[in-house]
Short mmCIF file of C-alpha atoms in Angstrom, two decimals:
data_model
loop_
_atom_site.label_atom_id
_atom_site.label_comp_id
_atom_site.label_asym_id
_atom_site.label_seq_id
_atom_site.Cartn_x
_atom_site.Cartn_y
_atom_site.Cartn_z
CA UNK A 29 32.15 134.30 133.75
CA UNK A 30 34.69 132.73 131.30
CA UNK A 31 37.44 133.77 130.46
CA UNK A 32 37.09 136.04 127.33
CA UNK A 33 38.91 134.81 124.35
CA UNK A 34 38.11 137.96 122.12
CA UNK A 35 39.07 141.57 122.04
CA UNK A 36 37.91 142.52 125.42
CA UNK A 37 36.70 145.83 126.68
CA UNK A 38 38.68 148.96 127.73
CA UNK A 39 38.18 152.37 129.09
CA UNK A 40 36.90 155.35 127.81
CA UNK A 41 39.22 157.19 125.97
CA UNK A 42 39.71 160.70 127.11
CA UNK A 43 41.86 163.84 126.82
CA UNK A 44 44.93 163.63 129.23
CA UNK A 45 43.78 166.91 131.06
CA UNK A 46 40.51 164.34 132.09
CA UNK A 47 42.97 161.82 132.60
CA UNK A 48 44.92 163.30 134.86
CA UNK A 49 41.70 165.01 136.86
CA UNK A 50 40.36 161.35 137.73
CA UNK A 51 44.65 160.20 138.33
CA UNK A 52 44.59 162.87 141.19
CA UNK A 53 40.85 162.30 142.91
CA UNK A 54 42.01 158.09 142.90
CA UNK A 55 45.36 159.40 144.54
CA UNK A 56 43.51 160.78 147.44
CA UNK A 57 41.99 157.73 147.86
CA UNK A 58 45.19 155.64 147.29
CA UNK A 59 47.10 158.11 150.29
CA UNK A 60 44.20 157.12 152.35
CA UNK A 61 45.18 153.63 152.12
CA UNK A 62 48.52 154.02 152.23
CA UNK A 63 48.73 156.37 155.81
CA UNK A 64 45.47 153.86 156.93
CA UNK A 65 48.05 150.72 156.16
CA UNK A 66 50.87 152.84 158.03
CA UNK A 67 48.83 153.31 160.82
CA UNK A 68 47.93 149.48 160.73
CA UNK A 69 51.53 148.43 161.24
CA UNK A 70 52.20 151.29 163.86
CA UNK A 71 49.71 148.77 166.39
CA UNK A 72 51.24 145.66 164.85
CA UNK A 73 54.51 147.29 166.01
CA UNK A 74 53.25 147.63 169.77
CA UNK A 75 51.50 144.33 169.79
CA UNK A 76 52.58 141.96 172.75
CA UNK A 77 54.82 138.93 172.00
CA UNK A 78 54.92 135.34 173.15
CA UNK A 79 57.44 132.67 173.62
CA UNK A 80 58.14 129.40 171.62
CA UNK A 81 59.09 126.49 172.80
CA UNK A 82 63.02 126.33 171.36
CA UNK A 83 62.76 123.29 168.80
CA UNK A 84 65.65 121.82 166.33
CA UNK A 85 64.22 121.35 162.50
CA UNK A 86 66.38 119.69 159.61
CA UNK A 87 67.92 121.81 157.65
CA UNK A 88 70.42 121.65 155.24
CA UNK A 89 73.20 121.17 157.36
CA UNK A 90 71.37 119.09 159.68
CA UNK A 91 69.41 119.90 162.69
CA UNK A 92 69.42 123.39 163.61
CA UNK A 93 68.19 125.02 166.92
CA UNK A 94 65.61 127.68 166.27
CA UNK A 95 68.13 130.36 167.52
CA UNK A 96 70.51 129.57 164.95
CA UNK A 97 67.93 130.21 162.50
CA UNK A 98 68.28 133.51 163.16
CA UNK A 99 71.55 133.46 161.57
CA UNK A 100 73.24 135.66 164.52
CA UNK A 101 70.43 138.54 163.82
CA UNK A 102 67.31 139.37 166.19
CA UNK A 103 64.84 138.97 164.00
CA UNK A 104 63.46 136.29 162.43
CA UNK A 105 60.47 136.11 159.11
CA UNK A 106 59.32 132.58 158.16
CA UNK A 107 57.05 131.38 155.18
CA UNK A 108 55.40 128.48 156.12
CA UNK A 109 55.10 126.21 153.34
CA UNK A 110 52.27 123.69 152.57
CA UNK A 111 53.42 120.30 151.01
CA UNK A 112 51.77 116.96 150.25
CA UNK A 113 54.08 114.37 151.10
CA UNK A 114 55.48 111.87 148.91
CA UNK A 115 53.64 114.15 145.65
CA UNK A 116 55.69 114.72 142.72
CA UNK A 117 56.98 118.49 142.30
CA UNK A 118 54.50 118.99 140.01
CA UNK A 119 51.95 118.70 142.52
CA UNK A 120 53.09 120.64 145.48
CA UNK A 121 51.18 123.95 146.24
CA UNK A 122 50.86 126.65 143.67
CA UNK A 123 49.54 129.44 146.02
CA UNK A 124 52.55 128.85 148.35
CA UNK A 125 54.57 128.44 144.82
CA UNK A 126 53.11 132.41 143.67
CA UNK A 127 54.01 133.77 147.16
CA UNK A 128 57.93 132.21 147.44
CA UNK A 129 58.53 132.73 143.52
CA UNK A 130 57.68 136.62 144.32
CA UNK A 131 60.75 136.87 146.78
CA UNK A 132 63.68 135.16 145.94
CA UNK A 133 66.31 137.27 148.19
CA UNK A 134 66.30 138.43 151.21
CA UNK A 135 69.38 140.57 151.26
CA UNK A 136 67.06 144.08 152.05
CA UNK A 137 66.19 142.27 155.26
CA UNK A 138 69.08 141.15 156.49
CA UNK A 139 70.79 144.94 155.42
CA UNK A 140 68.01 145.40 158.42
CA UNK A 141 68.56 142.43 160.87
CA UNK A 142 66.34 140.42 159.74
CA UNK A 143 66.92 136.72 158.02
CA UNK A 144 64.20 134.82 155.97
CA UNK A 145 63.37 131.46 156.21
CA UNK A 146 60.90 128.61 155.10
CA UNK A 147 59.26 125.91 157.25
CA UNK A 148 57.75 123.05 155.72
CA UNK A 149 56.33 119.57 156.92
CA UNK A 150 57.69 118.04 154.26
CA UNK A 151 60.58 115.69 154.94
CA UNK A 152 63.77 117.54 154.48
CA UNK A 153 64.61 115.01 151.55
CA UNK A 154 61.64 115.79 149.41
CA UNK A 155 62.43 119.43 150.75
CA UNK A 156 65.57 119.07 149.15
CA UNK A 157 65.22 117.95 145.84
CA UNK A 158 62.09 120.88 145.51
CA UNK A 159 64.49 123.76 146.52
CA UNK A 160 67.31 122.66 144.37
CA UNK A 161 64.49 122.15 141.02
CA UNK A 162 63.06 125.66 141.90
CA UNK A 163 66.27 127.45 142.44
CA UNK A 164 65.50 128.63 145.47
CA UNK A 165 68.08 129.83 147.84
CA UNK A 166 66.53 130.72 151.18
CA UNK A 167 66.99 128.42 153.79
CA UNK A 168 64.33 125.51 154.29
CA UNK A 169 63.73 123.39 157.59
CA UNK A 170 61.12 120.76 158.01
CA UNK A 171 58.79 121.13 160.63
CA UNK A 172 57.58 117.15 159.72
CA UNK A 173 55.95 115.97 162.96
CA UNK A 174 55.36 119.05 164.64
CA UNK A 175 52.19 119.99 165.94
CA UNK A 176 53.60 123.18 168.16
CA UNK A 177 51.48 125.87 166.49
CA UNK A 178 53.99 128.25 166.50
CA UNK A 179 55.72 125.77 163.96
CA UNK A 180 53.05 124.12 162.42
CA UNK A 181 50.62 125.35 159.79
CA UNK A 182 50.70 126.11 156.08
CA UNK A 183 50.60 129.23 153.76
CA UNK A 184 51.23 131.99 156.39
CA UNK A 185 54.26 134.34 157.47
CA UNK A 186 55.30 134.02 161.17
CA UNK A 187 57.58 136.90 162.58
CA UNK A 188 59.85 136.04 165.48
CA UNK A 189 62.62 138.02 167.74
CA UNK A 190 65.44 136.82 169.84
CA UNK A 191 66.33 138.00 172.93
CA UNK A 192 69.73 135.93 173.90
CA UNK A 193 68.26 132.28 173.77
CA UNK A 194 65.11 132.62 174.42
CA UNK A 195 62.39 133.39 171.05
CA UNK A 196 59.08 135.21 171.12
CA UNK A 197 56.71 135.22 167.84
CA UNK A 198 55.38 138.99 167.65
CA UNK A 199 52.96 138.58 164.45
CA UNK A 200 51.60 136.08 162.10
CA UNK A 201 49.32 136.39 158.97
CA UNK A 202 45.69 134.86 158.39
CA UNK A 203 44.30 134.36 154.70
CA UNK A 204 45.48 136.98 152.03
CA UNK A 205 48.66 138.34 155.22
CA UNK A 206 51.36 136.38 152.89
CA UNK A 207 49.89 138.85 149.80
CA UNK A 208 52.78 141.07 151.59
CA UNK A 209 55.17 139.27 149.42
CA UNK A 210 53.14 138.50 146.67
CA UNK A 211 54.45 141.28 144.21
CA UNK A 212 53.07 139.88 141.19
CA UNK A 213 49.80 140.26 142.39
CA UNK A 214 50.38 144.07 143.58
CA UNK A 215 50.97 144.45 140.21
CA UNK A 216 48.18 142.82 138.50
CA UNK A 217 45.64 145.45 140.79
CA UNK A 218 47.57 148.16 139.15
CA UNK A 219 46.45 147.37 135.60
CA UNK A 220 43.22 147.76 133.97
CA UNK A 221 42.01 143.94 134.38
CA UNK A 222 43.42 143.60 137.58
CA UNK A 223 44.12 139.90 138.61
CA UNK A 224 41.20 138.92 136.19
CA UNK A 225 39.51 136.79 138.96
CA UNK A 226 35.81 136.15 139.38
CA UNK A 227 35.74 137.59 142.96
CA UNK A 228 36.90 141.43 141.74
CA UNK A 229 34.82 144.39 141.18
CA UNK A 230 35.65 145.16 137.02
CA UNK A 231 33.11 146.77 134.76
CA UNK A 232 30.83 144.48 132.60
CA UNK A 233 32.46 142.22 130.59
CA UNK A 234 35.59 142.26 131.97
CA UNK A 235 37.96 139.20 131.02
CA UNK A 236 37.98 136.54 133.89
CA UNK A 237 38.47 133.72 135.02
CA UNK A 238 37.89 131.53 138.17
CA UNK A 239 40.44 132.39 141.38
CA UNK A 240 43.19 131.23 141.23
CA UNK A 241 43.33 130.22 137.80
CA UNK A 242 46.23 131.61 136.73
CA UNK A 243 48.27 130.14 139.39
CA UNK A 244 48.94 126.75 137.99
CA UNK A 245 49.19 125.90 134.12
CA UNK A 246 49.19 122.58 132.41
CA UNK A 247 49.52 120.79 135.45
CA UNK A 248 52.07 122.79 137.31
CA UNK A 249 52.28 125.72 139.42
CA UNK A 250 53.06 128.24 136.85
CA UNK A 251 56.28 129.39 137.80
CA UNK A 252 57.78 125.84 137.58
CA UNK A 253 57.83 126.31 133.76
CA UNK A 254 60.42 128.44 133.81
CA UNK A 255 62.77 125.68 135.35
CA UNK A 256 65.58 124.43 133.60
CA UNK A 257 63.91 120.55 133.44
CA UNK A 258 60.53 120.80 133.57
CA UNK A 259 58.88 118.57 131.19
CA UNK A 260 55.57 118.03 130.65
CA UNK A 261 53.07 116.51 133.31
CA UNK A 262 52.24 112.88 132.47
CA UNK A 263 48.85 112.08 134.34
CA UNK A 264 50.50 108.52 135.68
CA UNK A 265 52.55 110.37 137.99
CA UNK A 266 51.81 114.03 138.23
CA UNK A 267 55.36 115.27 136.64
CA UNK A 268 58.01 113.96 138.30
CA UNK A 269 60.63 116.22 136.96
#
């Protein structure tokens, strides 16, 4: 379906008495997924570990041991980061753009011993220039050149723990994991359209629009509008600004 362009469709009106009778029958649906997704990260809680082969990754400050990442704490949550080398700004991923943009401080974590960081195979240059243009303040290491799986790999969420000097990864996401972070899109479900994608269950005639749509506009990921800089994307070299 296209997106619609006119007044779309909405729910029956009712009486708030109704209202509130179909509110409470959802809710006992909604506590069912909540205590099912408790129960969910009970067992991810008692799953075994492994250990990772200690590596050094550019960083900021230079190369930085993987224990140091850990910033003195025990645990350790990574984004991994997809990038297409030697692309313009404009170009780099807009799903890993959506997830990153939704969690811009980590300071909840750490209150918890736990620091946040990004991996990314681009080369801690490009790396560079991105983080400073997107305001981001997490710290970024490139994992260029490494094929280690627990390194390597693109638009997932590792989770690691230190014991001493020696690092175990306990979890990692697969497909829609990194939607942990993702708050704009926890939102979206909440509202009557939802996330307005083709691939959702809405009533006939619903507006949307193909997945992922939304995620990039005009040739950008969407949330690089909002940068102080951005300019428009000329088709010669993707938007290098």
């Amino acid at each position: 379906m296209t997106e619609n362009r006119t007044t779309p469709p909405a729910p029956p009106v009712v009486d708030r008495a109704t209202w509130l009778r179909e509110r409470e029958a959802l809710l006992v649906r909604e506590k069912e997924h909540t205590r099912a997704g408790d129960a969910i990260a009970a067992a991810r809680r008692r799953l075994p570990m492994t250990e990772v082969t200690p590596l050094s990754l550019p960083g900021a400050n230079g190369p930085t041991p993987l224990v140091d990442m850990f910033e003195g704490r025990d645990e350790l949550v990574v984004y991994k980061h997809m990038w297409e080398e030697g692309k313009p700004i404009a170009q780099q991923c807009e799903g890993c753009t959506i997830t990153i943009w939704d969690f811009q401080n980590a300071a909840y974590l750490n209150a918890r011993g736990v620091t946040f960081a990004v991996w990314c195979p681009g080369p801690q240059e490009e790396l560079t220039r991105f983080r400073e243009f997107m305001g981001y303040t997490h710290p970024w290491y490139s994992t260029r050149g490494v094929d280690d799986p627990a390194y390597a790999g693109g638009g997932a969420i590792a989770v690691f723990l230190r014991r001493g000097d020696r690092v175990f990864l306990t979890y990692e996401t697969t497909g829609r994991g990194v939607e942990a972070i993702m708050a704009s899109l926890k939102l979206l479900d909440m509202t009557v359209y939802g996330r307005m994608e083709t691939w959702e269950d809405s009533p006939k005639d619903w507006p949307q629009s193909p997945t992922f749509h939304f995620w990039r506009t005009e040739g950008r990921p969407t949330a690089q509008w909002t940068r102080p800089g951005a300019t428009p994307v000329d088709s010669s070299d993707g938007g290098c600004h």
